[in-house]
Coordinates of C-alpha atoms and ligand atoms in Angstrom, one line a residue:
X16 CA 15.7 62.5 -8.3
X17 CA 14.3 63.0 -4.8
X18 CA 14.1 59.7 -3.6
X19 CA 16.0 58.5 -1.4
X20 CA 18.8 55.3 -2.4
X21 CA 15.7 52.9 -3.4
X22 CA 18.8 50.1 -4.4
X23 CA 18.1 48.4 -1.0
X24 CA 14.2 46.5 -2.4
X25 CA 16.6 44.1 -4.3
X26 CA 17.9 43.0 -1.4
X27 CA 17.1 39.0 -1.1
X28 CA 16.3 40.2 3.0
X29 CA 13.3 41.9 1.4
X30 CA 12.0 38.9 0.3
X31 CA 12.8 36.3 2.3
X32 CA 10.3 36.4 5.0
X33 CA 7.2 37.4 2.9
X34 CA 8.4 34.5 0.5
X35 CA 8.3 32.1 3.3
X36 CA 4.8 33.6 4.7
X37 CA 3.4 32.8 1.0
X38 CA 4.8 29.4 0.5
X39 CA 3.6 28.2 3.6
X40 CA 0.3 30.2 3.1
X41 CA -0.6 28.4 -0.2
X42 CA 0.5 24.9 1.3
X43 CA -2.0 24.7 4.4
X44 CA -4.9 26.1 2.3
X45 CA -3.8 23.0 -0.7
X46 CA -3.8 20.4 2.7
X47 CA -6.2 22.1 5.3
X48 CA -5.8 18.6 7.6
X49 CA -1.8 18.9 7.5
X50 CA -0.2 20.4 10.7
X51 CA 2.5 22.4 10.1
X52 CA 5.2 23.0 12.8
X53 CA 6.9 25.8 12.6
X54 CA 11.1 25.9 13.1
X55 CA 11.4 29.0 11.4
X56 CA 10.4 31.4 14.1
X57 CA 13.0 34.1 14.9
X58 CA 10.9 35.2 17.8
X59 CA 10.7 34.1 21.4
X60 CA 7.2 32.0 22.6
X61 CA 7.7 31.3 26.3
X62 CA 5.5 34.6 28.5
X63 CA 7.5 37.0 29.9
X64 CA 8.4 35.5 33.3
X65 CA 6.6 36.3 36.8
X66 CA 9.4 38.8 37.8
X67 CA 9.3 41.1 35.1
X68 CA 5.3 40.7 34.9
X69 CA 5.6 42.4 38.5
X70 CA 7.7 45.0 38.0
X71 CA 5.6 46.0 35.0
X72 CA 2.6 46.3 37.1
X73 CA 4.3 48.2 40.0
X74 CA 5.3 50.7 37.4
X75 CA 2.3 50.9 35.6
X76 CA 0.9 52.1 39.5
X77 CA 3.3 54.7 39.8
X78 CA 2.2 56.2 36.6
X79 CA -1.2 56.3 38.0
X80 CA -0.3 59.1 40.8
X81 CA 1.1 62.5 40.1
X82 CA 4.1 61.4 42.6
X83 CA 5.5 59.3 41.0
X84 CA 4.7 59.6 37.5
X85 CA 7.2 59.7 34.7
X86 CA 6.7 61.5 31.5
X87 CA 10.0 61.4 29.1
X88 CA 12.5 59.6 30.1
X89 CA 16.5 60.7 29.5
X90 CA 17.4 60.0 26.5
X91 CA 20.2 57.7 27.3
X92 CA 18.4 55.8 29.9
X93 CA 17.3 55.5 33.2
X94 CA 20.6 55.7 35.6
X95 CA 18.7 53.0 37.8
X96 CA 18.8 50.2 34.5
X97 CA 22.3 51.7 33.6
X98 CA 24.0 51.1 36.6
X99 CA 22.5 48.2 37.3
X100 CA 23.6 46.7 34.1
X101 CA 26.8 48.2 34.4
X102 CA 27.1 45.9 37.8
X103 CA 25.3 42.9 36.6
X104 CA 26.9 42.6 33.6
X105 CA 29.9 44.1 33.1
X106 CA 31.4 43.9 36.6
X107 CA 30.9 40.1 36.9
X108 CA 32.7 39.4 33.8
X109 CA 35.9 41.8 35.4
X110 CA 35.4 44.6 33.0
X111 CA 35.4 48.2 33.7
X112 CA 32.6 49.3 31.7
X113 CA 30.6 52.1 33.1
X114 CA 26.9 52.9 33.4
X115 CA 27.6 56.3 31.5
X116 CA 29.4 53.9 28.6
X117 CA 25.7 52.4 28.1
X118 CA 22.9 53.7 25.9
X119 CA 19.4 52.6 26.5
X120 CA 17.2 51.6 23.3
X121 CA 14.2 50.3 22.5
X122 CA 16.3 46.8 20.9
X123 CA 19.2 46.1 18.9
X124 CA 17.6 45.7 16.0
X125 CA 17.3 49.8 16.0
X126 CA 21.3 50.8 17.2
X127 CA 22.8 47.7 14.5
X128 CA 20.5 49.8 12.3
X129 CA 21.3 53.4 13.5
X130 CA 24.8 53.0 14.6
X131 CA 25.9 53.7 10.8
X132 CA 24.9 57.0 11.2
X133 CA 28.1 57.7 13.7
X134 CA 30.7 56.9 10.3
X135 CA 31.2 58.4 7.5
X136 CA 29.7 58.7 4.2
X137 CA 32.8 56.5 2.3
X138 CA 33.0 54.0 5.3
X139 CA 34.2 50.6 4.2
X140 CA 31.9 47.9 5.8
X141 CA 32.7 44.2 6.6
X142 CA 30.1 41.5 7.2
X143 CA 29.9 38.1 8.0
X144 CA 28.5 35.9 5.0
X145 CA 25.6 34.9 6.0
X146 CA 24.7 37.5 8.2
X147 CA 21.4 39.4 9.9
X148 CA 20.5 41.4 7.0
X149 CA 19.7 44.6 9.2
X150 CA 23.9 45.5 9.1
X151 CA 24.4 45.6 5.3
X152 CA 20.6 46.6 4.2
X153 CA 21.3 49.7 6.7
X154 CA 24.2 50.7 4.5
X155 CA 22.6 50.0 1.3
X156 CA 20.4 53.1 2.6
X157 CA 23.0 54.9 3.6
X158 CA 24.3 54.8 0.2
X159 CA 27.7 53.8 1.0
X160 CA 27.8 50.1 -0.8
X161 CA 28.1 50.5 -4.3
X162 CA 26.1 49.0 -6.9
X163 CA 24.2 45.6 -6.5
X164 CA 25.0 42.5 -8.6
X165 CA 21.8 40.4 -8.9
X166 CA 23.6 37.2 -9.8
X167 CA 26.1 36.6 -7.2
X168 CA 23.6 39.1 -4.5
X169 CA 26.8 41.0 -3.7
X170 CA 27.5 44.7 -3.3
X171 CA 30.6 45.8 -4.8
X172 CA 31.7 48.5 -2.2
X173 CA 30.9 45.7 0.6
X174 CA 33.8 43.6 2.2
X175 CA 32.1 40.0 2.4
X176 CA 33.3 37.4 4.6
X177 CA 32.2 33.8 4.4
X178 CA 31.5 31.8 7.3
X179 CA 31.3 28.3 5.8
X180 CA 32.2 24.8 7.0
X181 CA 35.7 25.0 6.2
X182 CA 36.6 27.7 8.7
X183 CA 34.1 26.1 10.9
X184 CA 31.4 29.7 10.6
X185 CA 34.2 31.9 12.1
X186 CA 35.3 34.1 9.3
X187 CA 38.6 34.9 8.8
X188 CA 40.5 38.3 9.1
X189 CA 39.8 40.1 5.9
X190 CA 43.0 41.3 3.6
X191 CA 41.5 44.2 2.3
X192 CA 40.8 46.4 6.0
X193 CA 37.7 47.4 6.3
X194 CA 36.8 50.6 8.5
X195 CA 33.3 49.0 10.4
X196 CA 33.0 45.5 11.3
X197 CA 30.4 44.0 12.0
X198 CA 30.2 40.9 14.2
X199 CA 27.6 38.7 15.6
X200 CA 28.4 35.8 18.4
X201 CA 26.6 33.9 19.5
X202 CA 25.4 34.2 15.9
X203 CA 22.6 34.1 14.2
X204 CA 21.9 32.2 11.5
X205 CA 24.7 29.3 11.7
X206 CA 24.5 29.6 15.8
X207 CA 28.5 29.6 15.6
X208 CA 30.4 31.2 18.4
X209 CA 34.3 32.0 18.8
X210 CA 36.5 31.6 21.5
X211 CA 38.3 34.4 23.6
X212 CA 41.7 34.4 22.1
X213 CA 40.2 34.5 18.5
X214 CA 37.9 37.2 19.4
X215 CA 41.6 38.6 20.4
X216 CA 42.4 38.6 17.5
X217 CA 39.8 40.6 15.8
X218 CA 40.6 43.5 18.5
X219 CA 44.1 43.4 18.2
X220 CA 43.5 43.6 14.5
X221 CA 41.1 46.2 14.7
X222 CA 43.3 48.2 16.8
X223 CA 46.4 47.6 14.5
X224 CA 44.1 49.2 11.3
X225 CA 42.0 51.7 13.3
X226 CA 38.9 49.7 12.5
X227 CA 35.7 49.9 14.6
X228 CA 33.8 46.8 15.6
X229 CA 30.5 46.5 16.1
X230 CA 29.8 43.4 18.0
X231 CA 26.3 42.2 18.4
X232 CA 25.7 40.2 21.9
X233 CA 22.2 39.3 21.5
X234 CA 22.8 35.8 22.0
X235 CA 25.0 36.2 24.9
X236 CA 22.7 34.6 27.2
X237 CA 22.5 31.3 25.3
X238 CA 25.9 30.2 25.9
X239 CA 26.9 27.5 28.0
X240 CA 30.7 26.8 27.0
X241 CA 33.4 27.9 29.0
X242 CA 35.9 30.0 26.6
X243 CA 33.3 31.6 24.6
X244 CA 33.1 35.3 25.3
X245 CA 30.4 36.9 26.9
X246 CA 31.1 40.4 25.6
X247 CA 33.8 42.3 23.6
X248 CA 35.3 43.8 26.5
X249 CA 36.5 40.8 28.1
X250 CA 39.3 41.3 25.7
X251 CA 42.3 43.6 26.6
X252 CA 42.3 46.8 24.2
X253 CA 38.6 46.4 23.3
X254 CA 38.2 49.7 24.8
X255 CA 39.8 51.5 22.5
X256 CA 38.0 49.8 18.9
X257 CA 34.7 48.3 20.2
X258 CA 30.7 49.2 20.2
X259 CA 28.7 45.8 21.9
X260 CA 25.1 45.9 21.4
X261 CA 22.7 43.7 23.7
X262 CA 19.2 43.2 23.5
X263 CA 16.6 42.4 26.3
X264 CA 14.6 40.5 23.4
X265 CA 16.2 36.8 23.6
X266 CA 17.2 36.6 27.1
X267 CA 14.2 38.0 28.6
X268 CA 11.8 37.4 26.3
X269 CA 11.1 41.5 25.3
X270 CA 10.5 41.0 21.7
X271 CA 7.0 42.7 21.7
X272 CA 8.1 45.0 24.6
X273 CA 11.3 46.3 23.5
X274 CA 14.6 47.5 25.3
X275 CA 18.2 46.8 24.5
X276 CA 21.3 49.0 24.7
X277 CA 24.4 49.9 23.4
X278 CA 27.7 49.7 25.1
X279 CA 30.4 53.1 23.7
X280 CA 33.2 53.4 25.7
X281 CA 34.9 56.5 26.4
X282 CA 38.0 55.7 25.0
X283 CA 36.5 55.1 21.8
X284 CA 37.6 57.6 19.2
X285 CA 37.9 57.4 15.5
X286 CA 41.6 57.8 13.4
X287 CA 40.8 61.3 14.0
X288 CA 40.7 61.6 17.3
X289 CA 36.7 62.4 17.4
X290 CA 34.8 60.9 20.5
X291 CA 32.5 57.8 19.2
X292 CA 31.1 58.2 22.4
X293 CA 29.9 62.0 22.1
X294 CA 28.7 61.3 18.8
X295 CA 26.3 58.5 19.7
X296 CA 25.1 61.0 22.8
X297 CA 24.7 63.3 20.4
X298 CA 22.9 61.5 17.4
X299 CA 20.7 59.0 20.5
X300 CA 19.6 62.1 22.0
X301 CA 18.0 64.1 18.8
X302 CA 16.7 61.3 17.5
X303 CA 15.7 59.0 20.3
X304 CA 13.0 60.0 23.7
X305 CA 13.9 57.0 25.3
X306 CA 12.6 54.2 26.3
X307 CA 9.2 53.7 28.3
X308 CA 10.1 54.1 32.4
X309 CA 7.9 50.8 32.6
X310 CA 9.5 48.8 30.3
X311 CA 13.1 49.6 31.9
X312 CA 11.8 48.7 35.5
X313 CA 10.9 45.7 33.9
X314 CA 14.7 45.3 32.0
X315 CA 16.2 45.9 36.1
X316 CA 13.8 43.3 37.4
X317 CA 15.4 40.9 34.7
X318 CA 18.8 41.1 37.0
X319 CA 17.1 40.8 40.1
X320 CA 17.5 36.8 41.6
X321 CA 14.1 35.8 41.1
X322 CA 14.2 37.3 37.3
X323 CA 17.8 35.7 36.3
X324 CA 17.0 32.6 37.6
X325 CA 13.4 32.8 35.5
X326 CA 15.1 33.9 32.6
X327 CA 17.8 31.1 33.2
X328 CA 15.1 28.5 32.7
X329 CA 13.5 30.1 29.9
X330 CA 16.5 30.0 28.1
X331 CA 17.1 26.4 29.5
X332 CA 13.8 25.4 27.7
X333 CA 14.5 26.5 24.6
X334 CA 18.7 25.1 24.8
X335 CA 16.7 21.7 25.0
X336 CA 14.9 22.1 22.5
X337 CA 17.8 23.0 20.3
X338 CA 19.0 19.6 21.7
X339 CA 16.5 17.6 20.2
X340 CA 17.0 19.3 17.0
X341 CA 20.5 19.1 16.9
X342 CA 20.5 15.7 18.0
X343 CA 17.2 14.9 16.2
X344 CA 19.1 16.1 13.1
X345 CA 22.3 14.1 13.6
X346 CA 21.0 10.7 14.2
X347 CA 19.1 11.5 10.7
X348 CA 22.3 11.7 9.1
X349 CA 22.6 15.4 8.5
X350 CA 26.1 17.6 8.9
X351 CA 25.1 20.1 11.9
X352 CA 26.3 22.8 13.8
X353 CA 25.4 25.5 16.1
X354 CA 22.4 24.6 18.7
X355 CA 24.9 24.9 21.6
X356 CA 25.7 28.5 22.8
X357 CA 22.8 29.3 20.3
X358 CA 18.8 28.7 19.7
X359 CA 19.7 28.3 16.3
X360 CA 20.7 24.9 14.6
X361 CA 22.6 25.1 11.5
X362 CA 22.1 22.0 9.0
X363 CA 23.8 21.1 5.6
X364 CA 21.4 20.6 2.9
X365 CA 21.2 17.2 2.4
X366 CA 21.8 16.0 -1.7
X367 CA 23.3 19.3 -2.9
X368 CA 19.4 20.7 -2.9
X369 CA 19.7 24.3 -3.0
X370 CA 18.4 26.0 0.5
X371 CA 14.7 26.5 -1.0
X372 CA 15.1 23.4 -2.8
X373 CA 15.4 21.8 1.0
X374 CA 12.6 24.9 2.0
X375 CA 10.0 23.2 -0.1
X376 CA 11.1 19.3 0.3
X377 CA 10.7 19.6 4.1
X378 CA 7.6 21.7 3.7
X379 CA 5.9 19.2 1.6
X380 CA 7.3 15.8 2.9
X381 CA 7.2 16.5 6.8
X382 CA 5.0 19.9 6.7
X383 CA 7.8 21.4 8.5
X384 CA 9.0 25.1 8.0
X385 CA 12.4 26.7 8.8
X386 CA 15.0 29.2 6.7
X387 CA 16.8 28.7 3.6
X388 CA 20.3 30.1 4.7
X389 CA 20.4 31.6 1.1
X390 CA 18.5 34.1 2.4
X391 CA 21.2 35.5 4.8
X392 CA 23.7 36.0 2.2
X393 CA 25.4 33.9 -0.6
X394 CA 27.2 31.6 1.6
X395 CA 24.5 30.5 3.1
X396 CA 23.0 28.6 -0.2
X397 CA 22.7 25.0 0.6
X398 CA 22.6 25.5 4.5
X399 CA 19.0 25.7 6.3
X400 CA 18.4 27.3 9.6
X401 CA 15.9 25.5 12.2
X402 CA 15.5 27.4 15.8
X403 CA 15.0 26.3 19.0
X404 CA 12.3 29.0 19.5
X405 CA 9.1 26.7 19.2
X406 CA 7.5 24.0 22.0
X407 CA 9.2 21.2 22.9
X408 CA 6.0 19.4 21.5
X409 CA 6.8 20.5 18.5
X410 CA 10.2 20.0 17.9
X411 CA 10.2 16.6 19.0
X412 CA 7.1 15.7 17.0
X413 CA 9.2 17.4 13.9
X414 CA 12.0 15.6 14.7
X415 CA 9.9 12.3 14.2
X416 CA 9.0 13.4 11.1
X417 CA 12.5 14.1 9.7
X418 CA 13.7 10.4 10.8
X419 CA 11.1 8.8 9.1
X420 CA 11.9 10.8 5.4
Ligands
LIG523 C1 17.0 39.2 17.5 C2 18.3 39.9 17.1 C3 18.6 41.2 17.6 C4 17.7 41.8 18.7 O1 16.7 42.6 18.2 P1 15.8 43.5 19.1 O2 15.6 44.7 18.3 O3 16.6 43.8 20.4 O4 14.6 42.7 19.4 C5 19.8 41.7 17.3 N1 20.7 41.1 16.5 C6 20.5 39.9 16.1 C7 21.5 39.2 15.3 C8 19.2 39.3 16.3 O5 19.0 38.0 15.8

């Protein structure tokens, strides 16, 4: 055998996407005059905004002049983007992270993938059930999750744990310890979120078993309740177990521009005593060139005035759209959550219809499209995910549509 671990094209994340694409393919060519509105999209629509849009330019004219042109950049990031995150982010929020603690990227969709690599080959992974499928389809590869079961859509070496109505979509603290956990608040798909003292908990815990957590922040920027934590480090000890990862992609709109980073504090070291944060340098640097000069001019000019309060409103647009659906939903009888520190709204299959059951019913009957949450892992099977990420048009017009069902 010389392929590599091939197990991972059974995951249900391989087809969920394409599945959807097809469905909806085949039902606007069947009904041409239908419009469908889309509340699947787990992409941002609104343009990048008018600050970012200049500092792009102004880069792009210093790489026209041998002066000031830039050819790679450092590996771990510009130290103009890295302190000024470290004092736009971190400071505000009175922790003591430092610009050499944070690792420029080209998103987080690459260091949730790549930061496996840092742990070893027998590493014992926990996820959230349902979850981004980029943590445990990263493993899969790795070849550190056992064998597949294709009736339950579990991996046997894989510590699940379910988010469901019962705890609310926080899971709880899992009996068997796990070495990596991964976390996601805000998160996405259920658009849950936890409050300080239980994310607390989950560092004190990870501190008592020597566990790493890998929490993933992309969301941060959506939240609007006071007690929900903006990063990892605003709880004590958190220094000593944690990896944050943040993206520019939601708050800023950078999806098809790219840039995110991960946050590896010095005091991070393994059971072993080994530096977390070396390794990381070590692995970012031989396998990363960093990303574009432009494109991190463009990531500073996100915290200057003018671009946070451009991104606030962007954000502010899509929070009320997640309104409408969330309230939209409610007043059409269905069991919600999320929608509020989150641009994803979290519904209850209505009937006990199965998640693609509920896929194709509001395909057909109100031509709208959104995710079954079977997709994102077990638990999610009779929930559906709708996102706030569309026009305001459109969500209200969907809305509409649901009501009158
Ligand atoms: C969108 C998203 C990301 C960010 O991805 P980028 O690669 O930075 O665009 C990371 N984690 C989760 C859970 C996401 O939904």
């Amino acid at each position: 055998m010389i392929h590599a671990n091939g197990d991972y094209l059974k995951l249900p994340g391989s087809y969920l996407f394409s599945t959807i694409a097809k469905k909806v393919a085949a039902f606007t060519e069947a009904n041409p005059d239908k419009k469908v509105i889309r509340l699947g999209i787990g992409d941002v629509t609104q343009p990048l905004c008018p600050a970012v849009i200049d500092a792009i330019h102004k880069a792009t004219d210093e790489m026209a002049a041998a002066e000031t042109f830039h050819g790679y950049s450092p590996d771990l990031g510009y130290q103009f983007l890295r302190e000024t995150i470290a004092e736009k982010v971190f400071r505000p929020l009175g922790t003591d992270i430092t610009a050499e603690e944070i690792f420029i990227s080209d998103g987080a969709k690459s260091d949730s993938a790549n930061i496996q690599e840092i742990f070893a080959k027998d590493t014992k992974i926990a996820v959230c059930d349902p979850v981004y499928p980029v943590y445990v389809d990263t493993n899969v590869m790795a070849g550190r999750t056992g064998t597949y079961d294709e009736t339950t859509g579990l991996w046997s070496n894989v510590i699940y744990m379910p988010c469901t109505a019962a705890n609310g979509y926080s899971p709880e603290l899992p009996k068997e310890v796990p070495d990596l956990i991964y976390l996601c608040f805000p998160n996405n798909p259920t658009g849950a979120t936890i409050s300080k003292a239980e994310l607390q908990e989950w560092v004190d815990y990870a501190n008592k078993n020597k566990a790493v957590i890998v929490y993933d922040a992309a969301y941060e920027a959506y939240i609007s309740e006071a007690g929900v934590p903006h990063s990892i480090f605003e709880c004590e000890g958190a220094r000593d177990c944690a990896i944050e990862l943040r993206s520019f992609s939601k708050n800023a709109g950078f999806t098809g521009t790219r840039l995110g980073y991960a946050v590896i504090p010095k005091d991070l070291k393994d059971a072993d005593g080994v530096s977390l944060h070396a390794l990381w340098a070590r692995r970012h640097g031989t396998k990363f060139n960093g990303a574009p000069y432009i494109i991190q001019r463009a990531g500073e000019a996100v915290y200057s005035e003018e671009g946070q309060r451009q991104t606030r409103e962007q954000i502010a647009y899509y929070m009320n759209n997640a309104k409408v659906i969330y309230d939209g939903l409610k007043s059409a009888g269905y069991t919600v959550s999320g929608g509020v520190n989150a641009p994803y709204i979290w519904l209850k299959t209505p009937d006990g219809m199965t998640s693609w059951e509920f896929f194709d019913f509001l395909l057909e009957k109100a031509n709208v499209v959104g995710t079954p949450g079977s997709g994102f892992g077990p638990s999610g099977e009779g929930h559906f995910r709708l996102t706030a990420f569309g026009s305001y048009e459109n969500s209200v017009e969907a809305m509409e549509r649901i009501k009158a069902l």
